[in-house]
XYZ file of C-alpha atoms in Angstrom:
439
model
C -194.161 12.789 -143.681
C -194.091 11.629 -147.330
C -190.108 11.963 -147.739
C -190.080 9.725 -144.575
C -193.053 7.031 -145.738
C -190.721 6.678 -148.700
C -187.225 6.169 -146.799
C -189.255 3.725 -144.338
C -190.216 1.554 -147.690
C -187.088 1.669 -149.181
C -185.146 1.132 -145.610
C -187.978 -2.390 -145.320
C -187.312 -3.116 -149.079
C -183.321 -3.307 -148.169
C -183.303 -4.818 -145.317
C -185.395 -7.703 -147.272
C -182.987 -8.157 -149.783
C -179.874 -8.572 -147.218
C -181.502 -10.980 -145.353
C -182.401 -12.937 -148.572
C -178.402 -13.301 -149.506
C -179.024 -11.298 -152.832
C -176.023 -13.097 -154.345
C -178.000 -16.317 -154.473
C -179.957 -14.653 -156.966
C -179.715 -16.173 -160.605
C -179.988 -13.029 -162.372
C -179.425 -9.220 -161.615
C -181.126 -6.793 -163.682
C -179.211 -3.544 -164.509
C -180.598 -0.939 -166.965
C -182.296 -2.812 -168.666
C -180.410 -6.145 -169.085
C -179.987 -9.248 -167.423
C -176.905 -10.567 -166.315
C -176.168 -13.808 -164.520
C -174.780 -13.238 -160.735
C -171.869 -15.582 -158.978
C -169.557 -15.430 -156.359
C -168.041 -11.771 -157.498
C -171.761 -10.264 -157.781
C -171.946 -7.127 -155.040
C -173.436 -4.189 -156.974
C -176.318 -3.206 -154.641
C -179.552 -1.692 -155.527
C -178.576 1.135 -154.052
C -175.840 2.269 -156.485
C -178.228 0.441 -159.456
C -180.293 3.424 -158.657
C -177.992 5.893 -159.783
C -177.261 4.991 -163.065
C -178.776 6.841 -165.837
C -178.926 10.065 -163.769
C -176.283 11.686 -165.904
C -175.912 14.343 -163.429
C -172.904 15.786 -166.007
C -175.894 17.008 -168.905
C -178.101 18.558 -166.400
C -177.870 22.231 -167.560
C -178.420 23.386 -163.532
C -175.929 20.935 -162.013
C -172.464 22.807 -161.316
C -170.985 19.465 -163.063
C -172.350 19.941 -166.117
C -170.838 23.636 -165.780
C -167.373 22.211 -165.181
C -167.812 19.873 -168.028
C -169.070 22.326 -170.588
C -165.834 24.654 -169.609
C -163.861 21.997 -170.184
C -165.277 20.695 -173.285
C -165.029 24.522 -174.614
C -161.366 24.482 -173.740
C -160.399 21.533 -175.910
C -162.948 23.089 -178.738
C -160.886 26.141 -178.982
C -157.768 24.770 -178.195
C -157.474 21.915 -180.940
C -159.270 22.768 -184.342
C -158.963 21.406 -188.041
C -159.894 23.499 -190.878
C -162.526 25.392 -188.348
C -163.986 22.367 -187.261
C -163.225 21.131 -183.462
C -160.368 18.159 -183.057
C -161.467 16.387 -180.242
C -165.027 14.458 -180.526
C -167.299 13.813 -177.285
C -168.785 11.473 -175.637
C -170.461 12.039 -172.365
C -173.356 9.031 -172.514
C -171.689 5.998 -172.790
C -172.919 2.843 -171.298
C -171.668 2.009 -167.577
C -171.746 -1.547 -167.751
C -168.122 -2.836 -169.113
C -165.927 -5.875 -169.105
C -163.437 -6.448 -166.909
C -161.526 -6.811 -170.162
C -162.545 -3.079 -171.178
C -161.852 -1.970 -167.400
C -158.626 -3.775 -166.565
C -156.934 -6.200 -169.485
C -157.008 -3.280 -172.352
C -155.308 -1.131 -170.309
C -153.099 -3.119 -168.727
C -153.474 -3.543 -165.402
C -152.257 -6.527 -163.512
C -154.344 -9.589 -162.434
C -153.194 -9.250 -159.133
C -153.356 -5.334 -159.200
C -155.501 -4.046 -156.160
C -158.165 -2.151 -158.332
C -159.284 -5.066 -159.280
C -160.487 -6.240 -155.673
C -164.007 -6.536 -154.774
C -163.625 -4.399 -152.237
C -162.550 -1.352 -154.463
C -165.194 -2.635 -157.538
C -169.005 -3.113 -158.368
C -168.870 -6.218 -159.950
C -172.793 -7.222 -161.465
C -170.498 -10.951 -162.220
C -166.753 -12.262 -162.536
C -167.018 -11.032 -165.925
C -168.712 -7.211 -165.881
C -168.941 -4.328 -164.045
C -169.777 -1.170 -163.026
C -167.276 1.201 -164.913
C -164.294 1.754 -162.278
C -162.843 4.882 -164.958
C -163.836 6.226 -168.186
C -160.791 4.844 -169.748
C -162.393 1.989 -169.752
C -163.690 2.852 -173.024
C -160.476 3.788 -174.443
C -159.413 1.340 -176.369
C -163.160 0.673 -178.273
C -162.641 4.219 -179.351
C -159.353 4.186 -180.520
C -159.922 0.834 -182.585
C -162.840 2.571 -183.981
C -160.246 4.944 -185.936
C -160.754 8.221 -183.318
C -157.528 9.850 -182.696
C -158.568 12.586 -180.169
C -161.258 12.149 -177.831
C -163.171 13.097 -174.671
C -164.509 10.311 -172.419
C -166.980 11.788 -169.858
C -169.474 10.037 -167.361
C -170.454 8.112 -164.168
C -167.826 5.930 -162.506
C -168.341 3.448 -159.758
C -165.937 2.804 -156.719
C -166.559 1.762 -152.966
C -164.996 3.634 -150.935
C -165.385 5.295 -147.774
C -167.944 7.296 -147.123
C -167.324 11.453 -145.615
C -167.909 14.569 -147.555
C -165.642 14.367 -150.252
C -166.508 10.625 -151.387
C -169.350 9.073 -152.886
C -169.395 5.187 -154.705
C -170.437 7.515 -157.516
C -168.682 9.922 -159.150
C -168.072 11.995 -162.944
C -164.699 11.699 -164.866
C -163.502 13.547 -167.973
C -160.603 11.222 -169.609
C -159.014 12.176 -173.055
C -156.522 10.898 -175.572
C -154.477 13.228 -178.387
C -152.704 10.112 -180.245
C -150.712 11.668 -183.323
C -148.645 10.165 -186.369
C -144.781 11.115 -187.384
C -146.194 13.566 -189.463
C -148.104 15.530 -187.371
C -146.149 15.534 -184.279
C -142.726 16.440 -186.018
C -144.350 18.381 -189.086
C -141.025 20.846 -188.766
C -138.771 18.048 -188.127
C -139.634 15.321 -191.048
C -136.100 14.091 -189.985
C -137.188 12.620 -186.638
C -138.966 9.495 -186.064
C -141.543 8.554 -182.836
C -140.146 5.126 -183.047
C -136.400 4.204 -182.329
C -134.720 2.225 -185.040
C -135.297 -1.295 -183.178
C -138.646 -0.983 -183.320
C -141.156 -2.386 -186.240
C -144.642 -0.433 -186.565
C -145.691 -3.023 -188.895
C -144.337 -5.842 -187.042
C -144.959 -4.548 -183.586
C -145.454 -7.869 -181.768
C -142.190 -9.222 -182.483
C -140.766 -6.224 -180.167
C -141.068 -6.590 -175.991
C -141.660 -3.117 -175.014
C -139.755 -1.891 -171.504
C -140.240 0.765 -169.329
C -137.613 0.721 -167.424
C -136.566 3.826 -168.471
C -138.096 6.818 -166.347
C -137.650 9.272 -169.490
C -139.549 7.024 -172.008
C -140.611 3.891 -173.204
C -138.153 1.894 -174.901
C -140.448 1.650 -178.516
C -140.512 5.636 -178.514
C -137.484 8.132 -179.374
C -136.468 10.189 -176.756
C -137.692 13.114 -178.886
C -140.976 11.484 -179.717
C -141.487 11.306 -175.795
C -140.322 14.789 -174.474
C -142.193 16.157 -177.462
C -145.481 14.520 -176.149
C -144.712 15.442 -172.972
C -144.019 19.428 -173.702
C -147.561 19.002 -175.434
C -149.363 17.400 -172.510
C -148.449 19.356 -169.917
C -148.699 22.663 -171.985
C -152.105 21.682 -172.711
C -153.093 20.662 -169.016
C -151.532 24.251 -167.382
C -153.793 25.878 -170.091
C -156.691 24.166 -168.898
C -156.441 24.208 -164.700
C -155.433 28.755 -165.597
C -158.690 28.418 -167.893
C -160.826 27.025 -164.552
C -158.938 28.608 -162.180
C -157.216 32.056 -163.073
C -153.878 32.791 -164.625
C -152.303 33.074 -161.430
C -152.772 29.358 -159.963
C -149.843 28.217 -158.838
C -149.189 24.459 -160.171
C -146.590 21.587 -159.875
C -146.068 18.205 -161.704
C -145.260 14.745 -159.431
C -143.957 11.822 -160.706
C -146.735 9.285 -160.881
C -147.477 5.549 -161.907
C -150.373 4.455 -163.596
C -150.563 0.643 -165.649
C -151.387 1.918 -169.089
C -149.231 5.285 -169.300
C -145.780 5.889 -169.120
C -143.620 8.500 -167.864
C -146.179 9.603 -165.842
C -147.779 12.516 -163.874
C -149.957 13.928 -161.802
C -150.660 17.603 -161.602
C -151.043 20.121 -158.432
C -152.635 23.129 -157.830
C -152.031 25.065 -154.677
C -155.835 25.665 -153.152
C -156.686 26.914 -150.040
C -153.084 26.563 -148.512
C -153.154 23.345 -149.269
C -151.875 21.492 -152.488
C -154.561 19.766 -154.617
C -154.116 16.725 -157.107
C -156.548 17.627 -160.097
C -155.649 15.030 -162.668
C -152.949 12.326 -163.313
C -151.952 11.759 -167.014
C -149.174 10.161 -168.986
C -148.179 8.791 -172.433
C -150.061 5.787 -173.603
C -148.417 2.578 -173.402
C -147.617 1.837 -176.624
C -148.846 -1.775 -176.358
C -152.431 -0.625 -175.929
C -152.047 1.370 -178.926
C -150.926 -1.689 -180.830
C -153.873 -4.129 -179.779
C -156.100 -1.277 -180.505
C -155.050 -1.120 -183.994
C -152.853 2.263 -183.996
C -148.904 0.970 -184.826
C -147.610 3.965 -186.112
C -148.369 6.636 -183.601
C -148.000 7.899 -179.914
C -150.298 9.246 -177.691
C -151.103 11.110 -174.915
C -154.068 10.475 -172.290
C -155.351 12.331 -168.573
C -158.195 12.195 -166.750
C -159.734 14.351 -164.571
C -162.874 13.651 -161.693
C -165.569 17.047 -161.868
C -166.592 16.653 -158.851
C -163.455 17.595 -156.956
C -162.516 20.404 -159.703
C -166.448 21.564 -158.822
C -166.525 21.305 -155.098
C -163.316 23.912 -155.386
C -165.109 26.203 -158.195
C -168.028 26.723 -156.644
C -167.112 26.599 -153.211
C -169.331 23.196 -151.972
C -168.645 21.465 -149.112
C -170.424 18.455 -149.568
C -170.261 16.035 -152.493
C -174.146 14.871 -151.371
C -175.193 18.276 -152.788
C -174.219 17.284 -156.369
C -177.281 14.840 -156.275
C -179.571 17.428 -154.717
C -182.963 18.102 -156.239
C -183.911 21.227 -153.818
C -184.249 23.901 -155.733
C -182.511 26.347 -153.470
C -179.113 24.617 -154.179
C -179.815 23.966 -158.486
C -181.236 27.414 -158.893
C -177.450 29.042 -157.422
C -176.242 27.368 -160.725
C -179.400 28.034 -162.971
C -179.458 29.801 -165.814
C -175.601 30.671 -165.514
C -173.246 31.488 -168.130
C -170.642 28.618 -168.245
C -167.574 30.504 -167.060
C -169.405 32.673 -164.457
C -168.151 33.011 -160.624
C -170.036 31.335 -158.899
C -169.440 30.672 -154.740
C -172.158 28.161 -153.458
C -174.283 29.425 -150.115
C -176.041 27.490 -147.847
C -179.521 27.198 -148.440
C -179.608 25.631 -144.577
C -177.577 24.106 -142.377
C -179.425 21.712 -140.564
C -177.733 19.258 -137.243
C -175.868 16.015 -137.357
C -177.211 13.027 -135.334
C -174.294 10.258 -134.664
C -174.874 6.924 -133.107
C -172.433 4.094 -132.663
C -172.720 0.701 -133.917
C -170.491 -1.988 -132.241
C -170.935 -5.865 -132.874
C -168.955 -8.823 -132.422
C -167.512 -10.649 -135.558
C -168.151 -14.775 -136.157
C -165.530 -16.902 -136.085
C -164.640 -16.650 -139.497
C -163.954 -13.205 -139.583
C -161.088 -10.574 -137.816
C -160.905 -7.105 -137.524
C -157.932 -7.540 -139.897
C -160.198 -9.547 -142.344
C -163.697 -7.044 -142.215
C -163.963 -5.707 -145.551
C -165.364 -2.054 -144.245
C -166.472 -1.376 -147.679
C -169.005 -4.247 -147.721
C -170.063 -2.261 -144.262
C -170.133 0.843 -145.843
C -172.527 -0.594 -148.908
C -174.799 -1.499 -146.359
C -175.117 1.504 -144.266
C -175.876 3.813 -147.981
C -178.120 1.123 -148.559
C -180.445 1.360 -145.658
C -179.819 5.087 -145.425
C -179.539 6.527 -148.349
C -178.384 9.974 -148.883
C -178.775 10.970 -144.914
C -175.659 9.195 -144.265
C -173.106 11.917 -144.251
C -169.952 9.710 -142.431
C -169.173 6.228 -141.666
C -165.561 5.814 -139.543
C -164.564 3.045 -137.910
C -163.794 4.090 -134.401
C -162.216 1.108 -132.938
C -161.092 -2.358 -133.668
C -161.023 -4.811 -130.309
C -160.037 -8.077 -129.328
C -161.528 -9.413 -125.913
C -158.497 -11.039 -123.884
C -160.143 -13.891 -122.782
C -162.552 -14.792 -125.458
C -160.147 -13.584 -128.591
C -163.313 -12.747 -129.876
C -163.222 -9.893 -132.159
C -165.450 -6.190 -132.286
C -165.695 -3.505 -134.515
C -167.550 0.135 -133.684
C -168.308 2.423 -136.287
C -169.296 6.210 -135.825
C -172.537 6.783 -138.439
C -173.594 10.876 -138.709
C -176.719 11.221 -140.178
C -177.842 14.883 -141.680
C -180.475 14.952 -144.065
C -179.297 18.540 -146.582
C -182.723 19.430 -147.317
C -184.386 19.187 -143.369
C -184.263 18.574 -139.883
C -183.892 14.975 -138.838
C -185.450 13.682 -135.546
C -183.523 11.735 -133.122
C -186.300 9.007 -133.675
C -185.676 8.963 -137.289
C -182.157 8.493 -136.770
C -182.650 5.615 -134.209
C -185.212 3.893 -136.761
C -182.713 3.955 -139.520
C -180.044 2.919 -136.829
C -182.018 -0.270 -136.420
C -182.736 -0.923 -139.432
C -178.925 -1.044 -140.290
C -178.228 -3.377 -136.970
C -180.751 -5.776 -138.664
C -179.249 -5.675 -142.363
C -176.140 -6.446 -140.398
C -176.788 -8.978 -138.689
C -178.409 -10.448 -141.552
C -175.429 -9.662 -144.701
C -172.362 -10.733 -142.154
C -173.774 -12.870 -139.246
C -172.583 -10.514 -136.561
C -173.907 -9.924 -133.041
C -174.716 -6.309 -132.179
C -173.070 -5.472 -128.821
C-alpha cells in the first residue's frame, strides 16, 4: 500500500506539471543549479531524478563489477615505473555544453544526434551528457594523455528491455608522442612531411582516405591501429574467456578516423560491444596536443553486464530489492556470476489510441516525446512502449496513433486496477503535453 500511495503522488505530481506546459517555466533546477529554460528545454523530472545515483560505484551493483574489471585491465595492462598509466574518472558532472557534447568533437550541426528527439536538452545551450566523450577534450587540454571516462549518459529512446534514457559508459583515450609510439623506430615520424605540428592550422586535414588521415603517416596510423585493437581483444578475452570469438566492422563516428566497431559472437548471435577509432587529429589540435596521435573507444556496461551476468532486463540495474543486489554482494570482481530470478511476476498491457490535432501526422509524432511521458507517469513499471499502428481515416484524413504499454512491476504483483489507474493517468498527461483526443 505504501509503494502504491507513493506512485499515486508522484503519477498526480506529473500529470500537474504536463498540464502546466513545463517549458514555460523560467528556470529548471538540476542538481543543484539553475538554468534558464527555452524552446529546446525537454529534460523531464523524471530522468532529473536519476542523476547522482552513480549506479557504476555501488559495490553490489553488477555495473560497478564490470567497471572495476575493466578499470583493473587497463591498471595492469599500461604501467609507468610501477605506477598505473591510465587515470580515472568515474564522477564527473552530467550537465555539459552542447559545445563539450557536439562542437569539440566534431559533430555536424545538422548531424541527427543532435535532435531533440535523441537529446535531454535543460536549454539550447546545455544538456544532459549524450556520451562520456563529452568530456574529452577538457581532459586532454588539461595535459592527461591516457584516460578513463566513466558515468551516466542520457538518451531518449525507445523503451523495451534492453533500453533505458539512462545508461553507464566507459570511454578512454591512449594519445602518444613520436617518441613513445616509434621508440624502436626514431626514424619514423606520426606526421607526414606536409604537415606542421607547430603550425597546425595552416593545414586542412582530409579523411578521405579509408587507411588514415591525411596529417598522419601511414605508419603512425596502422601502428595505432595494431595497438588499439590488440588492446580491445585483450580486454572483451579478459570479460569473456579466451575463447570468444570476435570480429572488427568498418565504422563511422565524427571525431575518429579509420574507424571500428568490435563483435563478439554471444548466444548465436553477433554482439557490438564497443566502437573505437583514432582521434581526429583536429580535436587534438584545439585541445592543445599538436605533436601526437591518439587512440579513443567507448564501451556502454550495461550491455557488457546484461551478457556477464546473465540479466534480462536493464530495469533490474536500478533495483533496490535485495534479492537481486545480494546475487552480486560481496563478490570478488572477476567471479561467475549467472543472475536468477528472484520472481517472475505477470505483464498487464493496455492500448492507448488517440487522434492527432491538425498540426500534427503520424509522420510528424515525435514517439520519443510519447515515450518521456509514459516513464514519467509510470515510472519503472513500464516495461514496453511500441507503437502498434499508425492510421489515417479516409474521409476525415484525420490522423491516429495506438501504442501497446506492458506494465510489470520486478519486485510484485500488479493489479489490473493499478494498471488501469496509471493507464489514465497517462491518457490525461496526454491529452494535456500534445492536445490529442483519446479514441
Amino acid at each position: 500500500m505504501k509503494i502504491l500511495l507513493q506512485l499515486n503522488r508522484l503519477s498526480n505530481t506529473l500529470i500537474k506539471n504536463y498540464s502546466t506546459a513545463p517549458k514555460s517555466l523560467s528556470v529548471l533546477r538540476v542538481g543543484e543549479k539553475d538554468y534558464p529554460t527555452d524552446d529546446y528545454t525537454n529534460v523531464t523530472p523524471k530522468i532529473i531524478s536519476y542523476l547522482n545515483r552513480n549506479l557504476h560505484l555501488k559495490k553490489d551493483n553488477p555495473l560497478s563489477l564490470v567497471r572495476q574489471r575493466i578499470v583493473n585491465y587497463f591498471y595492469k595492462s599500461f604501467t609507468n615505473r610501477g605506477n598505473p598509466s591510465f587515470s580515472v574518472y568515474d564522477n564527473l558532472p552530467p550537465v555539459v555544453t552542447t559545445k563539450q557534447n557536439f562542437d569539440d568533437l566534431l559533430i555536424p550541426e545538422d548531424h541527427p544526434s543532435r535532435t531533440k528527439s535523441d537529446c535531454y536538452y535543460v536549454n539550447r545551450s546545455v544538456l544532459l551528457r549524450a556520451h562520456m566523450t563529452a568530456h574529452q577534450t577538457e581532459l586532454l587540454r588539461s595535459g592527461l594523455d591516457n584516460f578513463l571516462m566513466i558515468g551516466d549518459v542520457y538518451r531518449r529512446d525507445e523503451i523495451d528491455s534492453t533500453h533505458f534514457p539512462v545508461f553507464h559508459q566507459v570511454d578512454a583515450v591512449r594519445s602518444q608522442l613520436r617518441e613513445q609510439l616509434f621508440e624502436n623506430h626514431p626514424d619514423l615520424n606520426i606526421f607526414e612531411p606536409i604537415y606542421d605540428p607547430n603550425n597546425p592550422n595552416a593545414f586542412t586535414n582530409s579523411i578521405s582516405d579509408p587507411a588514415k588521415q591525411s596529417c598522419h603517416t601511414l605508419e603512425a596510423s596502422k601502428m595505432m591501429e595494431t595497438q588499439l585493437k590488440n588492446h580491445l581483444i585483450g580486454l572483451v578475452k579478459v570479460l569473456f574467456g579466451e575463447s570468444i570469438q570476435y570480429r572488427w566492422v568498418e565504422a563511422y563516428f565524427p571525431f575518429t578516423h579509420p574507424s571500428w566497431e568490435l563483435e563478439i559472437y554471444y548466444e548465436n548471435n553477433w554482439m557490438e560491444v564497443l566502437g573505437c577509432g583514432i582521434v581526429r587529429n583536429e580535436i587534438m589540435v584545439n585541445a592543445g596536443s599538436n605533436n601526437s596521435i591518439a587512440y579513443a573507444f567507448g564501451l556502454g556496461l550495461e550491455r557488457l553486464a546484461m551478457a556477464l551476468y546473465k540479466i534480462p532486463d536493464i530495469r533490474l540495474m536500478w533495483s533496490t530489492d535485495s534479492g537481486f543486489l545480494s546475487q552480486f554482494q560481496n563478490k570478488d570482481v572477476d567471479a561467475k556470476i549467472t543472475y536468477k530470478p528472484v520472481s517472475v511476476y505477470p505483464q498487464c498491457k493496455n492500448d492507448l489510441s488517440f487522434w492527432l490535432p491538425p498540426t500534427l501526422t503520424v509522420e510528424t509524432f515525435m514517439n520519443n516525446d510519447f515515450y518521456d511521458l509514459v516513464r514519467d507517469i509510470g515510472g519503472d513499471v513500464i516495461e514496453q512502449v511500441t507503437l502498434k499502428d499508425k492510421f489515417v481515416h479516409p474521409k476525415t484524413k484525420k490522423h491516429s496513433l495506438c501504442y501497446s504499454i506492458v506494465y510489470r512491476h520486478l519486485e510484485r504483483t500488479l493489479t489490473q486496477a493499478e494498471v488501469n489507474k496509471i493507464h489514465k493517468e497517462i491518457e490525461i498527461a496526454a491529452t494535456n503535453a500534445f492536445n490529442v483526443v483519446i479514441r
